[in-house]
Coordinates of C-alpha atoms and ligand atoms in Angstrom, one line a residue:
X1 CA 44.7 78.2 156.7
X2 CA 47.2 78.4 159.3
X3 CA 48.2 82.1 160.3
X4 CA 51.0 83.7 158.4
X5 CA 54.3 84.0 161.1
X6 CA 54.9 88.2 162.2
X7 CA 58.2 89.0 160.8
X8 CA 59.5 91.4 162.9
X9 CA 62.3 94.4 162.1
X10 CA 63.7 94.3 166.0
X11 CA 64.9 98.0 167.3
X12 CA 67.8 97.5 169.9
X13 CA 69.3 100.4 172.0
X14 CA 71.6 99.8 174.6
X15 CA 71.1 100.4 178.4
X16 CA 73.9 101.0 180.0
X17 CA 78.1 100.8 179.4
X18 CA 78.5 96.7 179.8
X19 CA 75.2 95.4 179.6
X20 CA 71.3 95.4 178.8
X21 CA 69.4 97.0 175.9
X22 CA 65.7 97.9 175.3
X23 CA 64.1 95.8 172.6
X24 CA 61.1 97.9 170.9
X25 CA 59.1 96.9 167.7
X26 CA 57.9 93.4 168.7
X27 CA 54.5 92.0 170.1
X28 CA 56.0 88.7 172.4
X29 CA 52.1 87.7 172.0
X30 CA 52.4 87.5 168.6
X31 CA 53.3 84.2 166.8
X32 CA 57.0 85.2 166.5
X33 CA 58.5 83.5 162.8
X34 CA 62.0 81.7 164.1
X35 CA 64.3 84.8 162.7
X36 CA 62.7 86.9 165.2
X37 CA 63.7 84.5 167.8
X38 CA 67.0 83.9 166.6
X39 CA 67.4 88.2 166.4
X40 CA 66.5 88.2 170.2
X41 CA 68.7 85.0 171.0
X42 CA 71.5 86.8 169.0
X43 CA 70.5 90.4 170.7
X44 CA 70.3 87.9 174.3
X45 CA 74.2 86.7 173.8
X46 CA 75.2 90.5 173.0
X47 CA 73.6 92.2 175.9
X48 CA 73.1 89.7 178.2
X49 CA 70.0 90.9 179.4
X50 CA 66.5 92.6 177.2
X51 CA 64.0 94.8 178.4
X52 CA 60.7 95.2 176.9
X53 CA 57.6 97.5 177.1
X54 CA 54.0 97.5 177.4
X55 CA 54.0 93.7 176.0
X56 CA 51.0 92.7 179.0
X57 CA 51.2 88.7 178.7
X58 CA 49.0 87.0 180.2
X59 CA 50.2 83.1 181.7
X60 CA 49.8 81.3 178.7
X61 CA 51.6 84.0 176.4
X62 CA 54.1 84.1 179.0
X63 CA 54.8 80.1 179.1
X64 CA 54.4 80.2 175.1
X65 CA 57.1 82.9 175.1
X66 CA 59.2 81.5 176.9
X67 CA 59.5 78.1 175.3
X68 CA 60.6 78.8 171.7
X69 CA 63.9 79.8 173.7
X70 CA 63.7 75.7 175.1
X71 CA 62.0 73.1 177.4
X72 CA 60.8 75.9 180.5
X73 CA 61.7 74.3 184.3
X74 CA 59.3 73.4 186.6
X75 CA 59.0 75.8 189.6
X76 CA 60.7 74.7 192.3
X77 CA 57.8 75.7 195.6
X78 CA 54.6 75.2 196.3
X79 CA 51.8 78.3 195.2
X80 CA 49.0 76.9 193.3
X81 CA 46.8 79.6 193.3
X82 CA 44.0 78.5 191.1
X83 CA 44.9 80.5 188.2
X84 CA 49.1 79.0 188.1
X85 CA 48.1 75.3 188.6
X86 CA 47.5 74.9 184.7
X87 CA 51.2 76.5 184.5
X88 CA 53.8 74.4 186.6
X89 CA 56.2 76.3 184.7
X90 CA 55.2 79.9 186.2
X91 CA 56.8 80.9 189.4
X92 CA 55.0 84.2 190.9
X93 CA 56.8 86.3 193.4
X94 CA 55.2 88.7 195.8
X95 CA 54.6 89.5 199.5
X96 CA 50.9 89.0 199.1
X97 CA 51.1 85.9 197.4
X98 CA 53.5 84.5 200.3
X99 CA 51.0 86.4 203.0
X100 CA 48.3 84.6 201.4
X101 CA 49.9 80.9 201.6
X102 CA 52.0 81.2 204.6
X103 CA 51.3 84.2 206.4
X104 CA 54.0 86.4 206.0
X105 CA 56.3 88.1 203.6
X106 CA 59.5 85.3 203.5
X107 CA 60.6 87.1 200.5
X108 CA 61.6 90.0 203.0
X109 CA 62.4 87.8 206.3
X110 CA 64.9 86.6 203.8
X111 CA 66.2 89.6 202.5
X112 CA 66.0 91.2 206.2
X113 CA 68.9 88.4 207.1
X114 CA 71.4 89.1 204.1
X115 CA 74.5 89.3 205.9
X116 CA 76.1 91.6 203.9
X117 CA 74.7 94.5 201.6
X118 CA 75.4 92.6 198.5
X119 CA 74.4 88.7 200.2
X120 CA 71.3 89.5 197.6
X121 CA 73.1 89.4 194.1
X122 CA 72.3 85.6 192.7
X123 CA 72.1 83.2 189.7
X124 CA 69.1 81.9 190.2
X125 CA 69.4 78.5 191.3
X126 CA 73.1 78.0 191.0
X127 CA 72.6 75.6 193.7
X128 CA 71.4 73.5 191.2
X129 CA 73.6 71.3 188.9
X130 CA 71.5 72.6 185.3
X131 CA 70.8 76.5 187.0
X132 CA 68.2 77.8 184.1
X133 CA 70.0 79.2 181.5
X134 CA 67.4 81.7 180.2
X135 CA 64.5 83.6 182.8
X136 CA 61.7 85.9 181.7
X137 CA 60.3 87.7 184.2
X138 CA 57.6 89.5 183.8
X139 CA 55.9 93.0 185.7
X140 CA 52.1 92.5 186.7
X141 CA 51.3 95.1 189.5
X142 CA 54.3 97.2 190.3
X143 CA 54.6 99.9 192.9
X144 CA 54.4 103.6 191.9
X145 CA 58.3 104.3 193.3
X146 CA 60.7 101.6 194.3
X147 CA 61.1 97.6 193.5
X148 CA 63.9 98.0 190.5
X149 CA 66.1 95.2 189.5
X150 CA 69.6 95.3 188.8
X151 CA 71.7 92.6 186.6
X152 CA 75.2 92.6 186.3
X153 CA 77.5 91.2 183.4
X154 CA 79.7 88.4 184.8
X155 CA 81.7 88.3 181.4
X156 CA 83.0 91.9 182.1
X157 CA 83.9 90.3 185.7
X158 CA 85.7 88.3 184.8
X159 CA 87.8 90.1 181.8
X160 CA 88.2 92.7 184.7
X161 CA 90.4 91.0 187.0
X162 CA 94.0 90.9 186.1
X163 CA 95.6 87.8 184.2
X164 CA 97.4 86.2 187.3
X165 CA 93.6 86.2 189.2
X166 CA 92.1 85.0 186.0
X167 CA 94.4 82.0 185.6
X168 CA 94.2 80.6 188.7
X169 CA 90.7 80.8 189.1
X170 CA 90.2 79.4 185.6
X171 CA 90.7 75.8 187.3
X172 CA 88.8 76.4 190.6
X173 CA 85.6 75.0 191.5
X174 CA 83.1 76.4 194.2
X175 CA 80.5 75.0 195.8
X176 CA 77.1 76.2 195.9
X177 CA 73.7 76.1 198.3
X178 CA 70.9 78.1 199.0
X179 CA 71.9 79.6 202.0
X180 CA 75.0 81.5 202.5
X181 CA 73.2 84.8 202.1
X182 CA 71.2 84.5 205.1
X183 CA 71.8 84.1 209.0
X184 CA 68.4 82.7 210.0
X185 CA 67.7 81.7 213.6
X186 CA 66.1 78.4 213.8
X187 CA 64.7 79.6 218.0
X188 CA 62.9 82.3 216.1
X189 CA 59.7 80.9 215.1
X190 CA 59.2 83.1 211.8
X191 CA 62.7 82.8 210.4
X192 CA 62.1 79.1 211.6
X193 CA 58.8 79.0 209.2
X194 CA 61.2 80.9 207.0
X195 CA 63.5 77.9 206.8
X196 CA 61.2 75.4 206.7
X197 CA 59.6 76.5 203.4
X198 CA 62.5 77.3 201.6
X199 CA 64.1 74.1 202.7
X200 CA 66.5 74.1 200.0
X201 CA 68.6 70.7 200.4
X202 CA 70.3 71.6 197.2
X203 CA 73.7 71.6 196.5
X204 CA 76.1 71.5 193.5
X205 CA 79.9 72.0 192.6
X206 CA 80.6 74.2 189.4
X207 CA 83.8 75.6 187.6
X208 CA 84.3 78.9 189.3
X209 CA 85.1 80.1 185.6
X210 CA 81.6 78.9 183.1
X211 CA 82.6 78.9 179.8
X212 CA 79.2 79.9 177.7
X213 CA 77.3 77.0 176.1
X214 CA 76.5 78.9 172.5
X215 CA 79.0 82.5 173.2
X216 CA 82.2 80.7 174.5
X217 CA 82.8 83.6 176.2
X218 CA 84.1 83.1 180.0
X219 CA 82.0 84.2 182.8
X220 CA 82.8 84.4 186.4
X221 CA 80.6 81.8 187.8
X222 CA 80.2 82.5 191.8
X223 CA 77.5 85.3 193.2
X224 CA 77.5 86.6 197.0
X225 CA 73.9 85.2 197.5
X226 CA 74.6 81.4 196.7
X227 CA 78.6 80.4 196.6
X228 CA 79.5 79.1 199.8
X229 CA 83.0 78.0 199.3
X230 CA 85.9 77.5 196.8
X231 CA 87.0 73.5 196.8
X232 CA 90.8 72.6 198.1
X233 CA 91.1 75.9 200.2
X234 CA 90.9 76.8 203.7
X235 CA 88.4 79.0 204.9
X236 CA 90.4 81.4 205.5
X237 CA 91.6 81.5 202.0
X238 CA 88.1 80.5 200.1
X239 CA 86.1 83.6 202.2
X240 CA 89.0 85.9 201.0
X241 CA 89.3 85.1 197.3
X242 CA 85.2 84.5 197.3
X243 CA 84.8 88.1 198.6
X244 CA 87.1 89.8 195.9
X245 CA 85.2 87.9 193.3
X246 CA 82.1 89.3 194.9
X247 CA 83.3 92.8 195.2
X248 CA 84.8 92.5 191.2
X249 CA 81.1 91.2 190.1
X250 CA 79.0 94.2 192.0
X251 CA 81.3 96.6 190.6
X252 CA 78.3 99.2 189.8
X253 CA 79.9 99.9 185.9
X254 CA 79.2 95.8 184.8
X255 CA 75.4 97.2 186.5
X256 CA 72.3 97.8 184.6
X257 CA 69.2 98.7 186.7
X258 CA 65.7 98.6 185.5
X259 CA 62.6 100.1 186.6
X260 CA 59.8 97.7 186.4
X261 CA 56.4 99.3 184.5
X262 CA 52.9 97.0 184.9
X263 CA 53.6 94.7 181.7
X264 CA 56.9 95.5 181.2
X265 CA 59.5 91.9 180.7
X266 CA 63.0 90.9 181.6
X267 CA 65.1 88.4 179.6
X268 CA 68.4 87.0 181.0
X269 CA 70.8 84.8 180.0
X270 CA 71.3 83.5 183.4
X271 CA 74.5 81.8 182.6
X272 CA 76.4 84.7 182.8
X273 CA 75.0 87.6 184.5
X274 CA 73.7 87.9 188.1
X275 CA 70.9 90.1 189.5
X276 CA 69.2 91.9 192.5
X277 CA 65.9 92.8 193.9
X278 CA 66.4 96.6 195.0
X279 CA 64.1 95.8 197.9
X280 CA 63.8 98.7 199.2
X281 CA 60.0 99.0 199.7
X282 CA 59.8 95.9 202.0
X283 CA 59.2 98.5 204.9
X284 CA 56.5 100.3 202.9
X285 CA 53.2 99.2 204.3
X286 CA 50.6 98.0 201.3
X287 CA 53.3 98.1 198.3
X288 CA 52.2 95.8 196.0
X289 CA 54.8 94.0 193.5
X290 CA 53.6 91.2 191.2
X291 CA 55.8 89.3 189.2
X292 CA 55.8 86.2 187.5
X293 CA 58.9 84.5 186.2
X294 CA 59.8 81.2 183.7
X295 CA 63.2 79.8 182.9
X296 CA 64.8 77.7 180.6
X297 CA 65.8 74.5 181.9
X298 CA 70.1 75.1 182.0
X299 CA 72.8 72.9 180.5
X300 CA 75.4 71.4 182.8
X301 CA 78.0 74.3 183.1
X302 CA 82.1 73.3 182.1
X303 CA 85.1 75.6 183.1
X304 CA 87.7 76.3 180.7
X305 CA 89.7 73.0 181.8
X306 CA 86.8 70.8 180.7
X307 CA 85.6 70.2 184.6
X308 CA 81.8 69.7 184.4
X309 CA 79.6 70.5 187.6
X310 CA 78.0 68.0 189.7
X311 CA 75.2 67.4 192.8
X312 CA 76.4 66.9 195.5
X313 CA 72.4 67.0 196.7
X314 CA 69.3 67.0 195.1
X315 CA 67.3 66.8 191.8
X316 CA 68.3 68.9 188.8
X317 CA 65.8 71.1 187.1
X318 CA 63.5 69.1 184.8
X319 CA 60.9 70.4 182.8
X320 CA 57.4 69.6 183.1
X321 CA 55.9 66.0 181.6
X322 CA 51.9 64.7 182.4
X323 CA 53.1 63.3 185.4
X324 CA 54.7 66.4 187.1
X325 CA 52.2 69.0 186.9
X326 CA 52.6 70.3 190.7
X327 CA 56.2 70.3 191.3
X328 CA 57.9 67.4 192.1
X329 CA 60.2 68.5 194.9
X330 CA 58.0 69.9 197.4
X331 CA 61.1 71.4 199.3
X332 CA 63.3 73.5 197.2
X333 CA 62.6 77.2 196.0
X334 CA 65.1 78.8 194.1
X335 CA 63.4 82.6 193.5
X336 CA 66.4 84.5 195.3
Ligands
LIG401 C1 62.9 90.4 191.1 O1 61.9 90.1 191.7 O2 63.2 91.6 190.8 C2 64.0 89.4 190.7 C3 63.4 88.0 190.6 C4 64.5 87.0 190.6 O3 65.3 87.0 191.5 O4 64.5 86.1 189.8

């Protein structure tokens, strides 16, 4: 006899003024019945981002999770470990993990190059044409202090700037890579090693304004970490109006910050919020921060005049068949 579905009676409590609640009273283990799912889609669309407790998933819980939200992506750079080869869909991020396969922590060679302090607020992989539209991240090992995450509600941006900035950016388009975050220096052999692994050819053009696929709510649709220019403008012009976008998005009231517990898990609707790793115990010899993360493979964002995003470089985000088990772009990384 097949097992009867756990109905589940959700308990929601916001986190903060604009965005994030804490989701208690369900087991993500469990074999979730499809109104539980639709109560945390529903719950997803309202708060943009959930935060759950002691739920402890291990990789195939995690993958099995994640996929009753949709088809999960590939991850995008190479870290088969033994135990994540069965799960092309699992991306881990730590320094020991990147110590362990290339030496050193990249994770903070990257962050140690942000050229401003808000270069690390991103969508992850906007520099994609299909950036995932849902991410689960999960807490494994987390430091005793430090290593907290913040999200930030790009709906609110954007309903925050005055009518005259919203209408004209409601028909812009920007363009997006992997790297205007950082300043590496190709003479310097680590940031060159740096470079070489992320290797991010990636490139996309999207509406500057996303309208959401299932919410049809507007987001602001540019972050600090991956925008890298606004289509049609001078420089002069683009770095200006991309900087009071920027400044408008990491106002600290759309902000939500959450501190990560061992088990603890993340859910995001990626289309319209951005985030940061607090990385602030890069200098703290030992720390040890274990995450693993999955994502929904995105749709192809449209502004509110109907423009649709395109490549300009690279694959989109596919999701895993027989043939793609490893992934199938050995260049591009997308965890920052
Ligand atoms: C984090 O490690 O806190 C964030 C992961 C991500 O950027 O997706």
């Amino acid at each position: 006899m097949p097992e009867t579905p756990t109905v589940t009676k959700l308990n929601v409590r916001r986190a903060a003024g604009y965005i994030g609640a804490y989701v208690d009273g369900v087991d993500l283990k469990a074999d979730l019945d499809d109104a539980t799912i639709e109560q945390l889609r529903q719950a997803l669309y309202t708060h943009k981002v959930l935060f759950f407790r002691d739920q402890h998933l291990d990789h195939a819980a995690h993958v099995a999770f994640g996929e009753r939200f949709g088809p999960l992506a590939v991850r995008a750079r190479e870290q088969d470990t033994e135990e994540l080869i069965p799960f092309p869909q699992i991306l881990t991020i730590s320094p020991q993990l990147d110590r362990k396969l290339v030496g050193a922590d990249y994770e903070a060679v990257f962050r140690s190059k942000w050229v401003t302090s808000i270069s690390g607020w991103h969508v992850d992989a906007s520099q994609v044409v299909n950036p995932p539209a849902i991410a689960f991240l999960r807490a494994d090992e987390i430091p005793p202090f430090g290593g907290d995450t913040h999200w930030t509600n790009l709906v609110a941006a954007y309903q925050g700037l005055s009518e005259p900035i919203r209408k004209m950016i409601d028909g812009l388009q920007a363009e997006h890579t992997f790297w205007p975050a950082q300043q590496l220096d190709p003479s310097n052999p680590v940031e060159k090693k740096a470079i070489d692994m992320i290797g991010n050819k990636r490139m996309a053009v999207h509406p500057v304004v996303r309208v959401h696929p299932e919410t049809g709510e507007k987001a602001l649709f540019v972050n600090p970490s991956r925008t890298a220019r606004i289509m049609g403008m001078n420089p002069v012009e683009s770095r200006k109006l991309l900087d009071l976008l920027f400044e408008e998005l990491t106002r600290p009231q759309y902000t939500v910050r959450f501190t990560w517990e061992p088990g603890s898990v993340a859910v995001w609707d990626n289309r319209c919020t951005a985030h940061l790793a607090a990385a602030d115990i890069d200098h703290i010899e030992g720390a040890v921060r274990i995450m693993h993360r999955t994502s929904t493979v995105g749709d192809i964002p449209v502004g509110p005049d109907g423009f649709t995003s395109y490549a300009v470089a690279g694959e989109p985000l596919i999701e895993p068949s027989a043939d793609n088990g490893a992934p199938a772009d050995s260049s591009p990384r997308e965890t920052r």
